[in-house]
mmCIF file of C-alpha atoms and ligand atoms in Angstrom:
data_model
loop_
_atom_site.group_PDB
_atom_site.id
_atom_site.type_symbol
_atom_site.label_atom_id
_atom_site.label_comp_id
_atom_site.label_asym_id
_atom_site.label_seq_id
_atom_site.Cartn_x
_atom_site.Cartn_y
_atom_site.Cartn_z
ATOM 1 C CA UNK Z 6 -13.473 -2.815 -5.236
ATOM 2 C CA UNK Z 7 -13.850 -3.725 -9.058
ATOM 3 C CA UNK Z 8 -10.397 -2.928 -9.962
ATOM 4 C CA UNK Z 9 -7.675 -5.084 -8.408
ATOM 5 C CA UNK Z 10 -4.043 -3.419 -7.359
ATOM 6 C CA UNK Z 11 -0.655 -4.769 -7.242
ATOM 7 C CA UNK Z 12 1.737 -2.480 -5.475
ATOM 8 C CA UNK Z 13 5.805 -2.252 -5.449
ATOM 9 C CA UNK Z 14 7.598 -0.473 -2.850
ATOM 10 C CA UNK Z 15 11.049 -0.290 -3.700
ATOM 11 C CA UNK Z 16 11.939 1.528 -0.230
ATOM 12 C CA UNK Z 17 15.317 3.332 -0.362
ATOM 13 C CA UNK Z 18 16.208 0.295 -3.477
ATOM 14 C CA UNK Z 19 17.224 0.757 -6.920
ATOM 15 C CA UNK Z 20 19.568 2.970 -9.121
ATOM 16 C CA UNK Z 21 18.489 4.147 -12.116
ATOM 17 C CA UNK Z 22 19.362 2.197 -14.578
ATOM 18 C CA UNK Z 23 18.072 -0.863 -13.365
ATOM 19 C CA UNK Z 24 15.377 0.716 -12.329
ATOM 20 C CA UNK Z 25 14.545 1.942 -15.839
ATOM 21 C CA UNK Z 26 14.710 -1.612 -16.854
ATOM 22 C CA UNK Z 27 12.473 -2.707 -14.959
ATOM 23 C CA UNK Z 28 9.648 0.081 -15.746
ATOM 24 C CA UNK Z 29 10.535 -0.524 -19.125
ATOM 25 C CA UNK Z 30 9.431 -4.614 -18.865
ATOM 26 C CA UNK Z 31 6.296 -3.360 -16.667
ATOM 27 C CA UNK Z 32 5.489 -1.236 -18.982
ATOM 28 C CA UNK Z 33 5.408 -3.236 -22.161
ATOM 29 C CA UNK Z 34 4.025 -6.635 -20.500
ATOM 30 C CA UNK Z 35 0.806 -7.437 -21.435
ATOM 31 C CA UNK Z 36 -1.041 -6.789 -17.586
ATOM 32 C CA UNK Z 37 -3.898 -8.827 -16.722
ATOM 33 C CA UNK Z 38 -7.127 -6.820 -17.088
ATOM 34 C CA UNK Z 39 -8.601 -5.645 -13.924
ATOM 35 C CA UNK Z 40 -5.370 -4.858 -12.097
ATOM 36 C CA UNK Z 41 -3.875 -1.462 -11.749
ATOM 37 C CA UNK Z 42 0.040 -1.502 -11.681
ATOM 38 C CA UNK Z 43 1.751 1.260 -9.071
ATOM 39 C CA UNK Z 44 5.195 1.978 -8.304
ATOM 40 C CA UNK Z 45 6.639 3.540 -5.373
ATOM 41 C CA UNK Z 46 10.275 3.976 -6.658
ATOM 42 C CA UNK Z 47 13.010 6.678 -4.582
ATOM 43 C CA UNK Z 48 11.673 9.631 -5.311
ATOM 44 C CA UNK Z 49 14.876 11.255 -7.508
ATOM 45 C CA UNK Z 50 14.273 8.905 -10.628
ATOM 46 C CA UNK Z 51 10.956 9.571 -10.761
ATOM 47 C CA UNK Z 52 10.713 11.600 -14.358
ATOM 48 C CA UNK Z 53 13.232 9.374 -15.455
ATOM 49 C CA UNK Z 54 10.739 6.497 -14.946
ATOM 50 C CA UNK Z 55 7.537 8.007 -15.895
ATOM 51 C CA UNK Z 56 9.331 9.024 -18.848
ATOM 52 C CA UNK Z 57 10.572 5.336 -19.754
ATOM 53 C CA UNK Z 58 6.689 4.299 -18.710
ATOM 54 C CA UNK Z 59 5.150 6.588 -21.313
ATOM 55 C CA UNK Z 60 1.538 5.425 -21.536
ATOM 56 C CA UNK Z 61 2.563 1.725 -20.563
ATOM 57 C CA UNK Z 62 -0.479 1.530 -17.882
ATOM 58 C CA UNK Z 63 1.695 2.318 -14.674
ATOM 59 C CA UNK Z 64 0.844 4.585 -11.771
ATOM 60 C CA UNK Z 65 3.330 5.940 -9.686
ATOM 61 C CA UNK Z 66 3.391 7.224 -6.119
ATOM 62 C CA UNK Z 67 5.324 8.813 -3.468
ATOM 63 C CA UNK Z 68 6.857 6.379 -0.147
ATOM 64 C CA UNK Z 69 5.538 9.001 2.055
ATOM 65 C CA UNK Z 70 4.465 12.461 2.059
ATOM 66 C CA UNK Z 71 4.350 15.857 4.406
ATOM 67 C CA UNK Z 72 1.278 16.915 5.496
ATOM 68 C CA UNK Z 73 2.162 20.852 4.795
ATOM 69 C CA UNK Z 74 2.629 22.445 1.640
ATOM 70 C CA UNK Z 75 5.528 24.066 1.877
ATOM 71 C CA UNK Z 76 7.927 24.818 5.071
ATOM 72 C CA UNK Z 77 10.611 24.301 6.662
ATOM 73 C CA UNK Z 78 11.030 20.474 6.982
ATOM 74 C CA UNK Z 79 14.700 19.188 5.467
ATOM 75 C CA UNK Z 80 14.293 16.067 3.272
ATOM 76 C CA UNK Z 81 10.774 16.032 3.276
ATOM 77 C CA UNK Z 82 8.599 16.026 0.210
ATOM 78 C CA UNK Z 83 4.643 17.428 0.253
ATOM 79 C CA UNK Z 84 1.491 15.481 -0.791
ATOM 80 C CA UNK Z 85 1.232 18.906 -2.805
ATOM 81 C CA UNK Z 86 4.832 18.136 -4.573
ATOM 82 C CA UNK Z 87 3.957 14.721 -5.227
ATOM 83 C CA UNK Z 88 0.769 15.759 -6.807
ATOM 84 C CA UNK Z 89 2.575 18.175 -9.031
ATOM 85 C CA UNK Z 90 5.055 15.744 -10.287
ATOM 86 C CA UNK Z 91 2.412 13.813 -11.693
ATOM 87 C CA UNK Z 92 1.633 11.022 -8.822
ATOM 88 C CA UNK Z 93 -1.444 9.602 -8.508
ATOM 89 C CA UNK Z 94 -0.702 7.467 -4.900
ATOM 90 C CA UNK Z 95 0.977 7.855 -1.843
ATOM 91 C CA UNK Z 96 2.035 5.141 0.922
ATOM 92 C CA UNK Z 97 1.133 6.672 4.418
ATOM 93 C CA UNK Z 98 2.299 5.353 7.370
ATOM 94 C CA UNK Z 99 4.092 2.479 6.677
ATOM 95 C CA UNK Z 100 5.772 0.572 9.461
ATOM 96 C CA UNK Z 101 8.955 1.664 8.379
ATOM 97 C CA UNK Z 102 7.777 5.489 9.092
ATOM 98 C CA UNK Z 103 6.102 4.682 12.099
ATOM 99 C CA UNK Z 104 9.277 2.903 13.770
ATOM 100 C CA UNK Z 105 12.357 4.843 12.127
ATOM 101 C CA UNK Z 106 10.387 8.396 12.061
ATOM 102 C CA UNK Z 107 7.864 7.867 15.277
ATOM 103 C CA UNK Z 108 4.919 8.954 13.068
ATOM 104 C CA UNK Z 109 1.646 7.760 14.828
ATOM 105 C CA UNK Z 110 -1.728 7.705 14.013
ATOM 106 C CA UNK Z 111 -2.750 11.739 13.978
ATOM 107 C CA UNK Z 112 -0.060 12.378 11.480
ATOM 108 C CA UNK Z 113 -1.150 9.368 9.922
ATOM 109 C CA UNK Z 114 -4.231 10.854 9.216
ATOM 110 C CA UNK Z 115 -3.051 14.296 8.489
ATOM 111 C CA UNK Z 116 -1.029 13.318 5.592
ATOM 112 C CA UNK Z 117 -4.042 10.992 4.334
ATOM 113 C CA UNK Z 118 -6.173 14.211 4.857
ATOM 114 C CA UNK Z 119 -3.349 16.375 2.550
ATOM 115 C CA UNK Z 120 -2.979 13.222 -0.003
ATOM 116 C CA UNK Z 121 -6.847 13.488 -0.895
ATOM 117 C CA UNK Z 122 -6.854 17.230 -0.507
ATOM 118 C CA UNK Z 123 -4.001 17.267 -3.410
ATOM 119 C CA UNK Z 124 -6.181 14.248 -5.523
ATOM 120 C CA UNK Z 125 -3.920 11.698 -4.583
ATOM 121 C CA UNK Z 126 -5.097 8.349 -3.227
ATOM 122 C CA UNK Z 127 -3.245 7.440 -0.049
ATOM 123 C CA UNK Z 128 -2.121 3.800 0.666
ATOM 124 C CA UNK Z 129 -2.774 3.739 4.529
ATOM 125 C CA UNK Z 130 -0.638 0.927 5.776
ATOM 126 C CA UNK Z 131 -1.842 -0.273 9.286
ATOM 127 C CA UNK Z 132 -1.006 -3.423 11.078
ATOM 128 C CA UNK Z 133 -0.041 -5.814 14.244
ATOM 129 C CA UNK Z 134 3.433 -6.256 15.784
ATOM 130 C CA UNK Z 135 4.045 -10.067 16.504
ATOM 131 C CA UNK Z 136 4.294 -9.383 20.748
ATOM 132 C CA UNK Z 137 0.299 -7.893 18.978
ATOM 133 C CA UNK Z 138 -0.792 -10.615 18.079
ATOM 134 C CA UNK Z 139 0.696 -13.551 20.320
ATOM 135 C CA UNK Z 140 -0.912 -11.769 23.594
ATOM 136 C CA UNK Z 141 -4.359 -12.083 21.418
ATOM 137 C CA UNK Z 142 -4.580 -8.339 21.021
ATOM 138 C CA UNK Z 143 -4.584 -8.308 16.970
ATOM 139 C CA UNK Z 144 -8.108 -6.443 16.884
ATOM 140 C CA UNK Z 145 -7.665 -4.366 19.857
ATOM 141 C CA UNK Z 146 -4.488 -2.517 17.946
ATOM 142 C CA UNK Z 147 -6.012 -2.361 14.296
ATOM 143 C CA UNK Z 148 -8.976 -0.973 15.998
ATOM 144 C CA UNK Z 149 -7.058 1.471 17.636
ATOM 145 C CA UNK Z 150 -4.986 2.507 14.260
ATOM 146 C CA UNK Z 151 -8.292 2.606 12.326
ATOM 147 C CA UNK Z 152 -10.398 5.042 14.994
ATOM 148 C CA UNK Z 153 -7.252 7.465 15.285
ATOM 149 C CA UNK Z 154 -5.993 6.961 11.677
ATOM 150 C CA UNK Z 155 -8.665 6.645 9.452
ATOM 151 C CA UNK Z 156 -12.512 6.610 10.877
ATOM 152 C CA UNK Z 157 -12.274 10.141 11.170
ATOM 153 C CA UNK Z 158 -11.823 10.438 7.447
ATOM 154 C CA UNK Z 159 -15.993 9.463 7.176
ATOM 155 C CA UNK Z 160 -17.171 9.165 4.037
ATOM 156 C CA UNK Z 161 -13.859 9.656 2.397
ATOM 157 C CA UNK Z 162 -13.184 6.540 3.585
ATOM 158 C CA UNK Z 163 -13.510 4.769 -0.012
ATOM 159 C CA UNK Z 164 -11.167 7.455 -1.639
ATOM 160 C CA UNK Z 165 -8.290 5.643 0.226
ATOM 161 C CA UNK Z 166 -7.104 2.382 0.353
ATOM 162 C CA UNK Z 167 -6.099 0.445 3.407
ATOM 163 C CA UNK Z 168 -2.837 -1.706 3.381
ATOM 164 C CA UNK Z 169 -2.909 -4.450 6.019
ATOM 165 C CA UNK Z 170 0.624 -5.263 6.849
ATOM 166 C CA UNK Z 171 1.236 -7.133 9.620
ATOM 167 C CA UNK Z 172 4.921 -6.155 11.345
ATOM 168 C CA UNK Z 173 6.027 -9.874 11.512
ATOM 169 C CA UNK Z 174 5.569 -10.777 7.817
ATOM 170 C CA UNK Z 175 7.578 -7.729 6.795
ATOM 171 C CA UNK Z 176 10.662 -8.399 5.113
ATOM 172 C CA UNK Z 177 10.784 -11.400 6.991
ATOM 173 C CA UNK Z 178 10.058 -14.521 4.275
ATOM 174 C CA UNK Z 179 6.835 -15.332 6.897
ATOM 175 C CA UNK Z 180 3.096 -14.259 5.425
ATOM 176 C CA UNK Z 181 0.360 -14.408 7.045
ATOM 177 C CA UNK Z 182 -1.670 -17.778 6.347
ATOM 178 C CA UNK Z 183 -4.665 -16.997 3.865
ATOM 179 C CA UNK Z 184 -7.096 -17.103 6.247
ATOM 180 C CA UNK Z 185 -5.196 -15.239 9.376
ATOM 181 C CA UNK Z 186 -5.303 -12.685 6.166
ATOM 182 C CA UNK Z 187 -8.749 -13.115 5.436
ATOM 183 C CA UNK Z 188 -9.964 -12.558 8.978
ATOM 184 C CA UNK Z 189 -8.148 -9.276 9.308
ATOM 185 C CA UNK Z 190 -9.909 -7.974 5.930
ATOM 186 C CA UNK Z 191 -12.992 -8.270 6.950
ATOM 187 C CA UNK Z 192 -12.652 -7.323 10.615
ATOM 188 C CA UNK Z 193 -11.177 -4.468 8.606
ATOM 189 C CA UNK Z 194 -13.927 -4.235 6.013
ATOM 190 C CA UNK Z 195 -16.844 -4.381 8.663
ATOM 191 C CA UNK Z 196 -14.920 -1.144 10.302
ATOM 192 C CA UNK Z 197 -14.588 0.800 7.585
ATOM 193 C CA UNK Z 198 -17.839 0.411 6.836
ATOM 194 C CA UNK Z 199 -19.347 1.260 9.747
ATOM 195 C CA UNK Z 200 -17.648 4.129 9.871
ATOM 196 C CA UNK Z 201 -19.037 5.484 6.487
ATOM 197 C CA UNK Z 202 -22.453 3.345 6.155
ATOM 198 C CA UNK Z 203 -23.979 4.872 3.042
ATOM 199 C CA UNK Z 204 -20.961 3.337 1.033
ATOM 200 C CA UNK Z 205 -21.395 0.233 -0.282
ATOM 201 C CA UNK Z 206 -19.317 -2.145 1.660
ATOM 202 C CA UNK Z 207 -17.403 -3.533 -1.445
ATOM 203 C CA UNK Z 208 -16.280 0.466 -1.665
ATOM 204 C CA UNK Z 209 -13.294 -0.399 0.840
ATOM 205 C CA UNK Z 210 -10.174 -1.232 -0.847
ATOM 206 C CA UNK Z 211 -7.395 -3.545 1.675
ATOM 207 C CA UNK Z 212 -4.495 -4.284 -0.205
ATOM 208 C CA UNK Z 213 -2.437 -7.299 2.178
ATOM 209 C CA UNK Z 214 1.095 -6.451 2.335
ATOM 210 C CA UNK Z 215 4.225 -8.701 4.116
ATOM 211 C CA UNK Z 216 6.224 -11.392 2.242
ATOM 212 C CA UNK Z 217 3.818 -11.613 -0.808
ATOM 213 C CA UNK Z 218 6.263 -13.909 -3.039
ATOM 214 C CA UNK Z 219 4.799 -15.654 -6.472
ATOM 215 C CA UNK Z 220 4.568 -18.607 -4.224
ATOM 216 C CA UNK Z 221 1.700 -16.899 -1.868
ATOM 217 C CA UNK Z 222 -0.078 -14.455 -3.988
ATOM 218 C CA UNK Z 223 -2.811 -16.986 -5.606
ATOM 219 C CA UNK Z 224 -3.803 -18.465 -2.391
ATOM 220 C CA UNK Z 225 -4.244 -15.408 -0.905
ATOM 221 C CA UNK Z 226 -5.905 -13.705 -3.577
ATOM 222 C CA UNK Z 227 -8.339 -16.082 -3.812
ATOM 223 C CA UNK Z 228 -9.858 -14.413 -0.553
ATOM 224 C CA UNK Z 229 -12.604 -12.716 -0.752
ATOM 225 C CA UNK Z 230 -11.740 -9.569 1.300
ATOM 226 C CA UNK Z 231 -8.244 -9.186 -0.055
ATOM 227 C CA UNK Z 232 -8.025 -6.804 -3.138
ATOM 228 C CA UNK Z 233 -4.537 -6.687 -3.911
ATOM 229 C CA UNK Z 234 -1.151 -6.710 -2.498
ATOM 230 C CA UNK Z 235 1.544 -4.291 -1.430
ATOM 231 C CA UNK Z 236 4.569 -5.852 -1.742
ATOM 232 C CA UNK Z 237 8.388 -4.833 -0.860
ATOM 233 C CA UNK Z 238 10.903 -7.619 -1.755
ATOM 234 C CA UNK Z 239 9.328 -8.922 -4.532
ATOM 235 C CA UNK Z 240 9.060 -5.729 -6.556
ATOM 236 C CA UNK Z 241 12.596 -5.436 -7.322
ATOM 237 C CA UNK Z 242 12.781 -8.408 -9.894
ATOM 238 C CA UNK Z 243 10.635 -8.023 -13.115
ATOM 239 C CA UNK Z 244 9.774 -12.124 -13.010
ATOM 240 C CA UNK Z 245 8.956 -12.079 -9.474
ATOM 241 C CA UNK Z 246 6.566 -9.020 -9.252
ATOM 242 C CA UNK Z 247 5.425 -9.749 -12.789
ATOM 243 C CA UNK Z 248 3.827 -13.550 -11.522
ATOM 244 C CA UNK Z 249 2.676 -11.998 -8.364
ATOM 245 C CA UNK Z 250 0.844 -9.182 -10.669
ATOM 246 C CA UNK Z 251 -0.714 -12.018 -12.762
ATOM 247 C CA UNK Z 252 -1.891 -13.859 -9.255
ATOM 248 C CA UNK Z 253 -3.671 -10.764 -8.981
ATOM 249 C CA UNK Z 254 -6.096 -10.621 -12.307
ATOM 250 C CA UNK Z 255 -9.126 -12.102 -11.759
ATOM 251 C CA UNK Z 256 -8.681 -15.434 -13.728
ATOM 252 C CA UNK Z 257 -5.043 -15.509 -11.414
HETATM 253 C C1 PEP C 537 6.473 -3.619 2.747
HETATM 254 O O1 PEP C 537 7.496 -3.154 3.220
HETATM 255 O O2 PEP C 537 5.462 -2.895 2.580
HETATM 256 C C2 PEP C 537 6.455 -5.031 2.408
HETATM 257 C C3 PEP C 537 5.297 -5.601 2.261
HETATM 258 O O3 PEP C 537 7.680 -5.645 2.283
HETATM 259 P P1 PEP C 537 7.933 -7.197 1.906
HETATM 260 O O4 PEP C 537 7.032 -7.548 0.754
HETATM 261 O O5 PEP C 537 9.386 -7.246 1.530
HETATM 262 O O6 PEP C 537 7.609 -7.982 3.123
#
């Protein structure tokens, strides 16, 4: 992809005060060119925050969305509702969803399916437990997640963008190695491209997400299949997420 993308999911983090700070130093740093800036903040201070963003440069997104419109489904929030409130991204099945909500890969795919059908771009988070990838199976199950989750999407493919978070470098302080990253991506890459062949392969975002600290995010950058990062932890602090952002512009 041309553009780069450093995103910050705050999870269930944040009140709003602090939160407005932060947005506030986002939005009046100077970004590196070439990266786009998006924030996943709890959903309730999300005027407040686009408000305090004004035309600072910052996209914001939902954490998750419903695949319906409208219904009967308590606490949930639609791709439609997201759209509305003036979101331009949505994370889909993060780990977090899968494990505390037991979404797998066909709802995956049907709220990727809403999120483009209401112009949003859906963050599709996919990726390995460690039990995965110490029996040698790391391929097998991201194969698996992209043929159910995403091939079926076709050519839409290159309207989404593919988050490779691996369930042991969540929240855990231990990233995947540049190149165990690397290979992933373009396992990944090769996939997605296959499954929609008249796209140019470079079409594909895959953002790496799991323990991306200030101390990580140049080394891995500097791979050639990794586009940007999704990244938990580190989004709370402005000086943290800020260095990790400016690992991410093209002169890093
Ligand atoms: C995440 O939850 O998507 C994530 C990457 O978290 P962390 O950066 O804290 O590992």
């Amino acid at each position: 992809m041309a553009r780069r993308m450093v995103a910050g999911n705050w999870k269930m983090n944040m009140v709003a005060d602090s939160a407005k700070e932060l947005v506030r130093s986002l939005s009046v740093a100077d970004a590196p060119c070439g990266v786009d800036i998006v924030l996943f903040p709890p959903l309730i201070w999300l005027r407040e925050l686009m408000s305090e963003a004004g035309d600072g440069g910052l996209y914001f997104g939902g954490q998750d969305c419903h695949e319906a419109d409208f219904g009967a489904f308590t606490g949930d929030i639609s791709a439609r509702m997201l759209s509305v409130a003036g979101c331009s991204h949505v994370i889909v099945g993060h780990s977090e969803r899968r494990k505390f909500h037991g979404e797998g890969d066909a709802r995956v795919l049907a709220k990727a399916r809403a999120a483009l059908e209401h112009g949003l771009i859906p963050i599709v988070c996919i990726g390995e437990s460690l039990e995965n990838r110490e029996r040698g199976e790391t391929f097998e199950h991201l194969g698996r997640q992209l043929d159910a989750g995403l091939v079926p999407l076709g050519d839409d493919l290159t309207r989404v963008i593919v988050a490779y978070e691996p369930l042991w470098a969540i929240g855990t302080g231990r990233t995947a190695t540049p190149e165990q990253a690397q290979e992933v991506h373009e396992f990944l890459r090769g996939r997605l491209h296959a499954a929609a062949p008249d796209q140019d392969v470079q079409d594909f975002p895959i953002l790496y997400g799991g323990s991306v600290k200030p101390a990580n995010a140049a080394f891995l950058m500097e791979q050639p299949d990794i586009d940007g990062f999704l990244v938990g932890g580190a989004s709370l602090e402005f000086e943290s997420f800020w260095a990790i952002i400016k690992a991410a512009g093209v002169d890093g």
